[in-house]
């Protein structure tokens, strides 16, 4: 073999290895929360884990509160298993910082809970299932509950341990299985609606909107989703609504968002989907994706001549996409759903959130993710106060409290939450709708905004919410809409 | 992974669609051709196959994104400057800086290796690739994306009788044509002739007073310029959505172009680039219905499958020089 051939062989092998491997530390799974757009550079606020040893239950006098793991005379320790340096860190750093701010400035500054200070014990899971399990094992004996467990497959991977340890966790994920005791064993307590009900609710919303603007004509709908419990849970809901409303699905891209390289969704990966969309010529496209995938798909489809409106599951959109080349297209064609209000929406709870976070992080930009962290902390606070009021801050006491707290008020920042009764009774069906507005975002300073400059905006103009359309309101929720084993359980 | 089927309500196969996809392929081929030209110029002049080419492309794209997005230069000083013109100025500066990076690489890592086995130099370029990719990756952040903006606008399309042409396609095709013309003119200049002479016979060229070191530096600078231009266009929709950890790998997809065209052929790099680009887009479109069988990412494999086919049938490529060996 001569030199040139050797070089070619080396080059070929190098190119193949490089193309196949790339940066393999990225997002390798389905599901989950919002963004792969540029993460914030601020270091997460990480509370130093305590080293409290497991204890036996302290039997208190009749009028005192009993406690064991994760609680002592002075502190209540709660765990956060968050992606602080992985692909979703742009979201979760804000969420964790909002939680910590809430515990410090709202709860502890006002005497704590039953006189005990709440101490967050934070671990970085890097959005890796194995690391998630390791970090869980590392801190589980120190905490009474987990107020954040980032990711669907990640949280699912620790369900058996949650049961063994008899400990509550709040997933940062909106899979419909979290409201299904058969799936989660009653240990995962979700916040807000879920991918499936969101799909039902928002599909009817978009159909209503299209009909109103097109003399009652029904939209030709396309569905493009990831595979797994994120994308296919949503697809089940959208297909159910389409069936009920008589809407034709002209392109069924359920599970077609697949990365050939875990680090990046490329134009080559998107080619079959964009080809399908261009051929189907839909009026509306439903996406269940990561924001980086939304950018590739929406940008590529528009440049291939697709002239549809777009909407999708909440994590498909991140306001930071307005910083990208897609900003103009988002403003023109995308409708952004949310489980909470967006930053700056005029609701009673916003003043407290913005004041506390501005004081804590004056140099950070506004973020919708702050509201997720804030509502997570509010929910956990309500549960812990109920447990304290019931005189039982053991893990079982906290679980009992979660199942008995009548209402967790969110002051308009999100739908009120409860876990009392049958899932069909308490599951959240409300959604919010926003319109990305590049002009408003840019006028406010765009990516250069600082909380200290004023309330600011994430460029999401309020459209409607909380809203529940009849199909979602009347849907009989009996369990997860989609499971790995059974597939779509509600719309065939 | 569930079973899936791509369902088409309408099968797009009209002549208009064919032409639309042909222009799409030519636009993609233009990027590949520009990148392939960089590979070939470095190889032809220095006999070094640079595996750092993709990383240099990423550096160029990052520099452009830094000027355009991070510091908004020169737009911040001239608010009335059209966005496209501001982008072009930023990109030109990024390309010039990338040329400097190429020269530094040559001076620090390549020139000391003159006379050493080619495989050793190839390994050096792999090391440079890793260093540069890590550097750019750290600047962007894990999973991060740094936008290069939308100089021709995602929504800027022209349609003629059903043929859809995004304006960025026109921009990249014009750029490729300009690059080829510029290179043709360059090789007719005094220094261009010196470069060709050095590539043809290094010792004879040196005997005529040509500085091989300067020619090597120039070749690496030219290669870096072309890599940067390719990297920038590969980061603009619909090819990419900003500079990411994967930007460097896009350039490696141009590697099959130089194999098809011929490792030491300027014309071959251009032809190979267009062959790869048009094939990738056309096959990706017309075989999309078979993606359930072929796999959703099959279009990314097309350049390599073509390369393997050419290696089997014509190992020196369409225009490459066949080595004559005495037996």
Short mmCIF file of C-alpha atoms in Angstrom, two decimals, chain A residues 81-278:
data_model
loop_
_atom_site.label_atom_id
_atom_site.label_comp_id
_atom_site.label_asym_id
_atom_site.label_seq_id
_atom_site.Cartn_x
_atom_site.Cartn_y
_atom_site.Cartn_z
CA UNK A 81 -30.90 16.10 41.43
CA UNK A 82 -30.41 18.65 38.70
CA UNK A 83 -28.57 18.94 35.40
CA UNK A 84 -26.22 21.79 36.24
CA UNK A 85 -23.58 21.23 33.58
CA UNK A 86 -25.19 19.06 30.93
CA UNK A 87 -27.31 19.86 27.90
CA UNK A 88 -30.25 21.23 29.88
CA UNK A 89 -28.18 23.27 32.29
CA UNK A 90 -29.35 26.52 30.73
CA UNK A 91 -32.75 25.71 32.17
CA UNK A 92 -31.91 23.90 35.35
CA UNK A 93 -29.33 26.34 36.66
CA UNK A 94 -32.07 28.98 36.66
CA UNK A 95 -34.52 26.56 38.25
CA UNK A 96 -32.16 25.57 41.02
CA UNK A 97 -31.17 29.16 41.72
CA UNK A 98 -34.82 30.17 41.91
CA UNK A 99 -35.48 27.33 44.37
CA UNK A 100 -32.53 28.28 46.55
CA UNK A 101 -33.64 31.91 46.49
CA UNK A 102 -37.12 30.90 47.55
CA UNK A 103 -35.90 28.79 50.46
CA UNK A 104 -33.49 31.46 51.65
CA UNK A 105 -35.46 34.63 51.10
CA UNK A 106 -39.06 33.54 51.48
CA UNK A 107 -38.99 30.59 53.85
CA UNK A 108 -35.85 30.76 55.99
CA UNK A 109 -35.87 34.54 56.26
CA UNK A 110 -39.31 34.24 57.80
CA UNK A 111 -38.49 31.65 60.39
CA UNK A 112 -38.34 28.51 58.31
CA UNK A 113 -40.80 25.66 58.70
CA UNK A 114 -41.65 24.76 62.27
CA UNK A 115 -38.60 26.76 63.27
CA UNK A 116 -36.28 24.68 61.12
CA UNK A 117 -34.25 26.11 58.25
CA UNK A 118 -34.68 24.45 54.88
CA UNK A 119 -31.32 23.41 53.41
CA UNK A 120 -31.19 22.35 49.75
CA UNK A 121 -28.70 19.56 49.05
CA UNK A 122 -27.85 19.93 45.38
CA UNK A 123 -26.17 17.44 43.10
CA UNK A 124 -25.26 17.81 39.44
CA UNK A 125 -26.50 14.83 37.44
CA UNK A 126 -25.10 16.10 34.12
CA UNK A 127 -28.35 14.81 32.58
CA UNK A 128 -26.95 11.29 32.69
CA UNK A 129 -29.09 8.41 33.92
CA UNK A 130 -26.20 6.57 35.56
CA UNK A 131 -24.94 9.71 37.28
CA UNK A 132 -28.47 10.49 38.37
CA UNK A 133 -28.63 7.15 40.17
CA UNK A 134 -25.20 7.62 41.72
CA UNK A 135 -26.04 11.08 43.02
CA UNK A 136 -29.35 9.83 44.37
CA UNK A 137 -27.57 7.13 46.35
CA UNK A 138 -25.04 9.67 47.56
CA UNK A 139 -27.54 12.01 49.19
CA UNK A 140 -30.69 10.01 49.78
CA UNK A 141 -29.87 9.38 53.44
CA UNK A 142 -29.38 13.08 54.02
CA UNK A 143 -32.72 14.34 52.74
CA UNK A 144 -36.38 14.00 53.59
CA UNK A 145 -37.59 14.48 49.98
CA UNK A 146 -36.42 15.57 46.53
CA UNK A 147 -37.81 18.85 45.26
CA UNK A 148 -36.25 18.37 41.84
CA UNK A 149 -35.35 15.31 39.81
CA UNK A 150 -34.45 16.41 36.31
CA UNK A 151 -35.49 14.25 33.35
CA UNK A 152 -38.06 11.53 32.58
CA UNK A 153 -35.82 8.49 32.10
CA UNK A 154 -33.62 9.75 34.92
CA UNK A 155 -36.47 9.93 37.39
CA UNK A 156 -37.91 6.65 36.10
CA UNK A 157 -34.55 5.02 36.79
CA UNK A 158 -34.80 5.78 40.51
CA UNK A 159 -38.48 4.89 41.00
CA UNK A 160 -37.70 1.53 42.60
CA UNK A 161 -35.25 3.18 44.99
CA UNK A 162 -37.75 5.90 45.85
CA UNK A 163 -40.13 3.14 46.84
CA UNK A 164 -37.50 1.25 48.83
CA UNK A 165 -36.45 4.44 50.60
CA UNK A 166 -40.06 5.62 50.93
CA UNK A 167 -39.18 9.08 49.73
CA UNK A 168 -41.03 11.63 47.62
CA UNK A 169 -39.59 13.22 44.47
CA UNK A 170 -40.79 16.02 42.18
CA UNK A 171 -39.77 15.25 38.60
CA UNK A 172 -38.72 18.11 36.35
CA UNK A 173 -40.53 16.33 33.54
CA UNK A 174 -44.12 16.24 32.38
CA UNK A 175 -44.67 12.61 31.42
CA UNK A 176 -48.29 11.57 32.04
CA UNK A 177 -47.07 8.50 33.93
CA UNK A 178 -46.15 10.66 36.91
CA UNK A 179 -49.86 11.05 37.63
CA UNK A 180 -50.36 7.29 37.32
CA UNK A 181 -49.78 5.47 40.63
CA UNK A 182 -49.43 2.21 38.72
CA UNK A 183 -46.38 3.65 37.00
CA UNK A 184 -44.69 5.72 39.69
CA UNK A 185 -45.88 3.82 42.76
CA UNK A 186 -47.17 7.05 44.23
CA UNK A 187 -43.71 8.50 44.83
CA UNK A 188 -43.42 11.03 41.99
CA UNK A 189 -45.39 14.26 42.40
CA UNK A 190 -45.56 16.19 39.17
CA UNK A 191 -46.18 19.90 38.75
CA UNK A 192 -48.43 21.33 36.08
CA UNK A 193 -50.06 19.55 33.18
CA UNK A 194 -48.45 16.69 31.26
CA UNK A 195 -47.31 16.10 27.69
CA UNK A 196 -50.41 14.07 26.84
CA UNK A 197 -53.07 16.38 28.23
CA UNK A 198 -51.14 19.33 26.87
CA UNK A 199 -51.31 17.70 23.44
CA UNK A 200 -55.06 17.25 23.71
CA UNK A 201 -55.68 20.74 25.07
CA UNK A 202 -53.43 22.68 22.75
CA UNK A 203 -54.48 20.74 19.64
CA UNK A 204 -58.05 21.81 20.25
CA UNK A 205 -56.83 25.35 20.85
CA UNK A 206 -55.01 25.46 17.52
CA UNK A 207 -57.94 23.86 15.69
CA UNK A 208 -60.27 26.49 17.14
CA UNK A 209 -57.88 29.23 16.10
CA UNK A 210 -57.47 27.88 12.58
CA UNK A 211 -61.19 27.41 12.11
CA UNK A 212 -61.90 30.94 13.29
CA UNK A 213 -59.43 32.36 10.79
CA UNK A 214 -60.40 30.10 7.87
CA UNK A 215 -64.19 30.09 7.76
CA UNK A 216 -64.51 26.91 9.79
CA UNK A 217 -62.06 24.85 7.73
CA UNK A 218 -60.05 22.27 9.63
CA UNK A 219 -56.26 22.46 9.56
CA UNK A 220 -54.16 19.80 7.89
CA UNK A 221 -51.99 18.71 10.79
CA UNK A 222 -48.45 17.34 10.86
CA UNK A 223 -46.90 15.72 13.93
CA UNK A 224 -43.14 15.53 14.46
CA UNK A 225 -41.87 14.16 17.76
CA UNK A 226 -39.01 12.49 19.51
CA UNK A 227 -39.25 8.82 20.35
CA UNK A 228 -39.95 7.72 23.91
CA UNK A 229 -41.93 8.96 26.85
CA UNK A 230 -41.55 12.62 25.94
CA UNK A 231 -42.36 12.67 22.24
CA UNK A 232 -44.75 9.77 22.08
CA UNK A 233 -46.69 10.72 25.21
CA UNK A 234 -47.38 14.05 23.51
CA UNK A 235 -48.12 12.39 20.17
CA UNK A 236 -50.72 10.19 21.86
CA UNK A 237 -52.52 13.29 23.12
CA UNK A 238 -52.35 15.12 19.79
CA UNK A 239 -53.63 12.09 17.88
CA UNK A 240 -56.46 11.62 20.36
CA UNK A 241 -57.55 15.21 19.85
CA UNK A 242 -57.18 14.96 16.07
CA UNK A 243 -59.38 11.86 16.03
CA UNK A 244 -62.02 13.49 18.19
CA UNK A 245 -62.03 16.68 16.14
CA UNK A 246 -61.91 15.04 12.72
CA UNK A 247 -58.58 16.63 11.86
CA UNK A 248 -56.50 14.92 9.16
CA UNK A 249 -52.91 14.14 10.08
CA UNK A 250 -51.16 14.64 6.76
CA UNK A 251 -47.72 13.78 8.05
CA UNK A 252 -47.17 11.41 10.96
CA UNK A 253 -43.67 11.98 12.23
CA UNK A 254 -44.15 10.36 15.64
CA UNK A 255 -40.74 9.27 16.89
CA UNK A 256 -38.93 10.57 13.79
CA UNK A 257 -36.66 13.04 15.58
CA UNK A 258 -33.60 10.86 15.98
CA UNK A 259 -29.98 11.98 16.25
CA UNK A 260 -27.29 10.09 14.39
CA UNK A 261 -24.80 11.85 16.66
CA UNK A 262 -25.98 12.32 20.27
CA UNK A 263 -24.24 15.68 20.46
CA UNK A 264 -26.15 17.38 17.71
CA UNK A 265 -29.29 17.19 15.59
CA UNK A 266 -28.10 17.88 12.07
CA UNK A 267 -29.70 18.92 8.81
CA UNK A 268 -28.97 15.42 7.52
CA UNK A 269 -30.91 13.93 10.42
CA UNK A 270 -33.82 16.23 9.64
CA UNK A 271 -33.91 15.52 5.89
CA UNK A 272 -36.58 12.78 5.95
CA UNK A 273 -38.82 14.86 8.21
CA UNK A 274 -38.43 18.05 6.18
CA UNK A 275 -38.99 16.13 2.96
CA UNK A 276 -42.16 14.68 4.45
CA UNK A 277 -43.37 18.07 5.66
CA UNK A 278 -42.69 19.71 2.32
#
